[in-house]
């Protein structure tokens, strides 16, 4: 049975979609069968894997609101073996309003993905940058959550709010939800501030912080415009290698947990 990992932070600009795309691609490169679920109405993970959101006719939105089978809308990555995508499009913005009066509205994504987890080793969900109903659905469906935190001045701002939301979801909707780890992103070795943030986050959260730190990297920033993960844009770049290390770290941690 595959592990479902949500990548979430309600703060925008922390490298959330970059993490979802490149973590999924790196797990696939390590030959784990991986599904990336784009649960963000901006559909950046969809375009980041080379698909045009404007041409998408069925997305995670239809799975949640219209009970379309998730397996019927899966797209195969044109460039990476072992990597599939459930796309998003702008209609997902309206899903929150449409779902308000639905019974078990927080469970819609869990139900949509339930039959898929046996087909994959990992399912990565790219959440929207908010704590709305779609993100609550993503966290309810997930086994664990990766929280990207950028190495900048307001790094810890909003993190308490997200951790509080995770606690509420653990107590009311998904008692099994665990924190996979806090991921430090946009690290610049030359800046004293970056190093201070790393120290502060590690002091506060200790074992919850991943060993891997994602640097600021031009190739990471460029690759979405080519519709490919950094691994294909420049496999030797620091950004691509860092996400490969993160994928190994997660795979190792999970194989140890499974062996217990």
Short mmCIF file of C-alpha atoms in Angstrom, two decimals:
data_model
loop_
_atom_site.label_atom_id
_atom_site.label_comp_id
_atom_site.label_asym_id
_atom_site.label_seq_id
_atom_site.Cartn_x
_atom_site.Cartn_y
_atom_site.Cartn_z
CA UNK A 1 0.00 0.00 0.00
CA UNK A 2 1.42 3.35 -1.05
CA UNK A 3 2.16 6.22 1.30
CA UNK A 4 0.26 9.48 0.74
CA UNK A 5 2.32 12.58 1.54
CA UNK A 6 0.82 16.09 1.41
CA UNK A 7 3.14 19.05 0.79
CA UNK A 8 1.52 21.92 2.68
CA UNK A 9 2.08 25.44 3.92
CA UNK A 10 -0.54 28.18 3.77
CA UNK A 11 2.22 30.73 3.20
CA UNK A 12 2.85 31.31 -0.51
CA UNK A 13 6.34 31.43 -2.01
CA UNK A 14 7.97 28.83 0.25
CA UNK A 15 8.81 26.35 -2.52
CA UNK A 16 5.77 24.14 -1.97
CA UNK A 17 4.99 23.30 -5.62
CA UNK A 18 8.71 23.12 -6.46
CA UNK A 19 9.02 20.57 -3.65
CA UNK A 20 5.98 18.54 -4.75
CA UNK A 21 7.16 18.34 -8.39
CA UNK A 22 10.81 17.61 -7.66
CA UNK A 23 10.20 15.21 -4.78
CA UNK A 24 7.74 13.22 -6.94
CA UNK A 25 10.17 13.22 -9.89
CA UNK A 26 13.08 12.15 -7.66
CA UNK A 27 11.11 9.29 -6.10
CA UNK A 28 10.19 8.19 -9.64
CA UNK A 29 13.85 8.45 -10.69
CA UNK A 30 14.63 6.07 -7.82
CA UNK A 31 12.09 3.73 -9.47
CA UNK A 32 9.31 4.13 -6.92
CA UNK A 33 5.91 4.20 -8.61
CA UNK A 34 4.81 7.76 -7.86
CA UNK A 35 1.61 9.75 -8.39
CA UNK A 36 1.60 13.55 -8.12
CA UNK A 37 -1.82 15.00 -7.26
CA UNK A 38 -2.19 18.69 -8.13
CA UNK A 39 -4.67 20.02 -5.55
CA UNK A 40 -3.89 23.70 -6.17
CA UNK A 41 -6.24 25.72 -8.44
CA UNK A 42 -3.18 27.53 -9.84
CA UNK A 43 -2.29 24.19 -11.50
CA UNK A 44 1.45 24.93 -11.37
CA UNK A 45 2.35 21.28 -10.69
CA UNK A 46 0.35 20.34 -13.80
CA UNK A 47 2.19 22.82 -16.04
CA UNK A 48 5.47 22.02 -14.26
CA UNK A 49 5.23 18.46 -15.59
CA UNK A 50 4.62 19.66 -19.15
CA UNK A 51 0.81 19.66 -19.37
CA UNK A 52 -1.25 22.70 -20.40
CA UNK A 53 -3.93 23.30 -17.71
CA UNK A 54 -6.12 25.00 -20.34
CA UNK A 55 -6.49 21.70 -22.19
CA UNK A 56 -7.30 19.63 -19.08
CA UNK A 57 -10.88 18.33 -19.32
CA UNK A 58 -11.00 16.34 -16.07
CA UNK A 59 -9.06 17.03 -12.89
CA UNK A 60 -9.03 16.31 -9.16
CA UNK A 61 -11.99 18.74 -9.03
CA UNK A 62 -14.24 16.31 -10.93
CA UNK A 63 -13.11 13.46 -8.66
CA UNK A 64 -14.14 15.39 -5.55
CA UNK A 65 -17.32 17.11 -6.72
CA UNK A 66 -18.69 14.87 -9.48
CA UNK A 67 -17.42 11.46 -8.30
CA UNK A 68 -15.36 10.88 -11.47
CA UNK A 69 -13.01 7.92 -10.91
CA UNK A 70 -9.46 9.11 -10.24
CA UNK A 71 -7.94 6.25 -12.23
CA UNK A 72 -9.77 7.48 -15.36
CA UNK A 73 -8.05 10.88 -15.40
CA UNK A 74 -4.45 9.91 -14.60
CA UNK A 75 -1.87 11.33 -17.02
CA UNK A 76 1.47 9.63 -17.59
CA UNK A 77 4.53 11.86 -17.42
CA UNK A 78 5.89 12.23 -20.95
CA UNK A 79 9.47 12.39 -19.72
CA UNK A 80 9.83 10.33 -16.52
CA UNK A 81 9.04 6.63 -16.11
CA UNK A 82 7.25 5.66 -12.87
CA UNK A 83 5.65 9.14 -12.61
CA UNK A 84 1.93 9.86 -13.12
CA UNK A 85 -0.19 12.97 -12.51
CA UNK A 86 -3.74 13.77 -11.46
CA UNK A 87 -4.02 17.32 -12.85
CA UNK A 88 -5.72 20.45 -11.60
CA UNK A 89 -7.41 23.36 -13.32
CA UNK A 90 -8.94 26.70 -12.35
CA UNK A 91 -12.37 25.10 -11.60
CA UNK A 92 -10.90 23.82 -8.36
CA UNK A 93 -11.38 27.37 -7.02
CA UNK A 94 -15.14 26.77 -7.10
CA UNK A 95 -14.91 23.36 -5.46
CA UNK A 96 -14.76 24.79 -1.93
CA UNK A 97 -18.10 26.58 -2.41
CA UNK A 98 -19.72 23.61 -4.14
CA UNK A 99 -18.61 21.22 -1.40
CA UNK A 100 -19.94 23.30 1.51
CA UNK A 101 -23.28 21.46 1.69
CA UNK A 102 -22.01 18.01 0.73
CA UNK A 103 -22.05 15.29 3.41
CA UNK A 104 -18.54 14.26 4.57
CA UNK A 105 -17.10 17.16 2.59
CA UNK A 106 -13.67 16.80 4.26
CA UNK A 107 -13.41 13.17 3.08
CA UNK A 108 -13.85 13.70 -0.68
CA UNK A 109 -10.17 13.43 -1.62
CA UNK A 110 -9.58 10.46 0.67
CA UNK A 111 -12.43 8.62 -1.10
CA UNK A 112 -11.10 9.67 -4.54
CA UNK A 113 -7.58 8.35 -3.82
CA UNK A 114 -8.58 5.26 -1.80
CA UNK A 115 -8.49 2.80 -4.69
CA UNK A 116 -5.21 4.16 -6.07
CA UNK A 117 -2.88 3.66 -3.12
CA UNK A 118 -2.30 -0.01 -3.97
CA UNK A 119 -1.00 1.01 -7.42
CA UNK A 120 1.74 3.35 -6.15
CA UNK A 121 4.62 3.43 -3.70
CA UNK A 122 4.13 7.15 -3.08
CA UNK A 123 1.32 9.63 -3.73
CA UNK A 124 2.44 13.25 -3.36
CA UNK A 125 -0.28 15.94 -2.98
CA UNK A 126 0.56 19.55 -3.84
CA UNK A 127 -1.78 21.56 -1.57
CA UNK A 128 -3.02 25.06 -2.29
CA UNK A 129 -1.44 27.94 -0.30
CA UNK A 130 -4.38 28.29 2.11
CA UNK A 131 -5.99 26.40 4.96
CA UNK A 132 -9.31 26.05 3.11
CA UNK A 133 -11.44 23.00 2.44
CA UNK A 134 -9.22 21.61 -0.34
CA UNK A 135 -6.16 21.64 1.93
CA UNK A 136 -8.22 20.09 4.75
CA UNK A 137 -9.24 17.37 2.25
CA UNK A 138 -5.59 16.82 1.30
CA UNK A 139 -4.49 16.49 4.94
CA UNK A 140 -7.42 14.18 5.70
CA UNK A 141 -6.39 11.94 2.79
CA UNK A 142 -2.67 11.95 3.67
CA UNK A 143 -0.60 9.65 5.87
CA UNK A 144 1.92 12.40 6.51
CA UNK A 145 2.79 15.99 5.63
CA UNK A 146 5.98 17.67 4.43
CA UNK A 147 6.13 21.34 5.47
CA UNK A 148 8.44 23.54 3.36
CA UNK A 149 9.81 26.55 5.28
CA UNK A 150 11.91 29.15 3.51
CA UNK A 151 15.14 30.39 5.08
CA UNK A 152 13.96 33.99 5.32
CA UNK A 153 12.96 36.49 7.97
CA UNK A 154 9.33 35.45 8.49
CA UNK A 155 10.10 31.73 8.24
CA UNK A 156 8.30 30.69 11.42
CA UNK A 157 5.38 33.08 10.91
CA UNK A 158 2.26 31.05 10.12
CA UNK A 159 3.96 27.75 10.98
CA UNK A 160 2.16 27.68 14.33
CA UNK A 161 -1.16 28.15 12.55
CA UNK A 162 -0.44 25.25 10.19
CA UNK A 163 0.68 22.97 13.04
CA UNK A 164 -2.53 23.91 14.88
CA UNK A 165 -4.62 22.97 11.82
CA UNK A 166 -2.75 19.65 11.63
CA UNK A 167 -3.60 19.02 15.31
CA UNK A 168 -7.30 19.71 14.68
CA UNK A 169 -7.28 17.34 11.68
CA UNK A 170 -5.50 14.68 13.78
CA UNK A 171 -8.12 14.98 16.53
CA UNK A 172 -11.24 15.16 14.34
CA UNK A 173 -10.62 13.72 10.88
CA UNK A 174 -7.36 11.81 10.51
CA UNK A 175 -5.78 10.52 13.74
CA UNK A 176 -3.09 8.74 11.67
CA UNK A 177 -1.72 11.96 10.13
CA UNK A 178 1.97 12.36 10.96
CA UNK A 179 4.48 15.10 10.21
CA UNK A 180 6.93 13.60 7.71
CA UNK A 181 9.26 16.51 8.28
CA UNK A 182 9.95 20.23 8.04
CA UNK A 183 11.94 21.05 4.90
CA UNK A 184 14.17 24.12 4.83
CA UNK A 185 14.08 25.72 1.35
CA UNK A 186 15.67 28.66 -0.49
CA UNK A 187 18.82 28.41 1.60
CA UNK A 188 21.62 30.81 0.67
CA UNK A 189 24.91 29.81 2.28
CA UNK A 190 26.25 33.38 1.89
CA UNK A 191 23.53 34.96 4.01
CA UNK A 192 23.89 35.09 7.77
CA UNK A 193 20.07 35.25 7.95
CA UNK A 194 19.72 31.88 6.17
CA UNK A 195 22.05 30.28 8.69
CA UNK A 196 20.19 31.90 11.60
CA UNK A 197 16.87 30.55 10.33
CA UNK A 198 18.33 27.04 9.97
CA UNK A 199 19.57 27.22 13.58
CA UNK A 200 16.26 28.59 14.85
CA UNK A 201 14.09 25.99 13.09
CA UNK A 202 16.38 23.13 14.18
CA UNK A 203 16.37 24.40 17.78
CA UNK A 204 12.56 24.64 17.81
CA UNK A 205 11.69 21.45 15.95
CA UNK A 206 14.79 19.22 16.31
CA UNK A 207 14.03 15.72 14.98
CA UNK A 208 11.17 17.00 12.82
CA UNK A 209 13.58 18.84 10.47
CA UNK A 210 14.91 16.99 7.41
CA UNK A 211 18.70 16.63 7.11
CA UNK A 212 18.40 17.74 3.48
CA UNK A 213 18.26 21.51 2.94
CA UNK A 214 17.14 22.89 -0.44
CA UNK A 215 19.37 25.73 -1.71
CA UNK A 216 18.36 28.73 -3.79
CA UNK A 217 19.09 27.50 -7.29
CA UNK A 218 18.60 28.99 -10.76
CA UNK A 219 17.91 25.59 -12.35
CA UNK A 220 15.10 24.94 -9.85
CA UNK A 221 13.54 28.30 -10.76
CA UNK A 222 13.95 27.77 -14.51
CA UNK A 223 12.73 24.20 -14.90
CA UNK A 224 8.93 24.88 -14.57
CA UNK A 225 9.09 27.17 -17.62
CA UNK A 226 10.35 24.17 -19.63
CA UNK A 227 7.61 21.91 -18.18
CA UNK A 228 10.15 19.52 -16.65
CA UNK A 229 11.52 18.81 -13.15
CA UNK A 230 15.02 20.07 -12.28
CA UNK A 231 16.33 16.53 -12.62
CA UNK A 232 15.73 16.66 -16.38
CA UNK A 233 16.71 20.32 -16.76
CA UNK A 234 20.12 19.82 -15.17
CA UNK A 235 20.69 16.59 -13.24
CA UNK A 236 23.97 17.90 -11.82
CA UNK A 237 22.50 21.12 -10.41
CA UNK A 238 22.49 21.62 -6.64
CA UNK A 239 18.70 21.88 -6.65
CA UNK A 240 18.17 18.58 -8.48
CA UNK A 241 20.70 16.75 -6.29
CA UNK A 242 19.12 18.14 -3.11
CA UNK A 243 15.66 16.83 -4.03
CA UNK A 244 17.18 13.48 -4.91
CA UNK A 245 18.73 13.43 -1.42
CA UNK A 246 15.36 14.34 0.09
CA UNK A 247 13.67 11.48 -1.81
CA UNK A 248 16.34 9.07 -0.51
CA UNK A 249 15.91 10.40 3.03
CA UNK A 250 12.12 9.88 2.90
CA UNK A 251 12.42 6.44 1.28
CA UNK A 252 14.99 5.35 3.88
CA UNK A 253 12.91 6.63 6.78
CA UNK A 254 9.82 4.83 5.51
CA UNK A 255 11.58 1.54 4.86
CA UNK A 256 12.86 1.65 8.46
CA UNK A 257 9.33 2.36 9.74
CA UNK A 258 7.90 -0.49 7.65
CA UNK A 259 10.52 -2.87 9.01
CA UNK A 260 9.55 -2.12 12.63
#
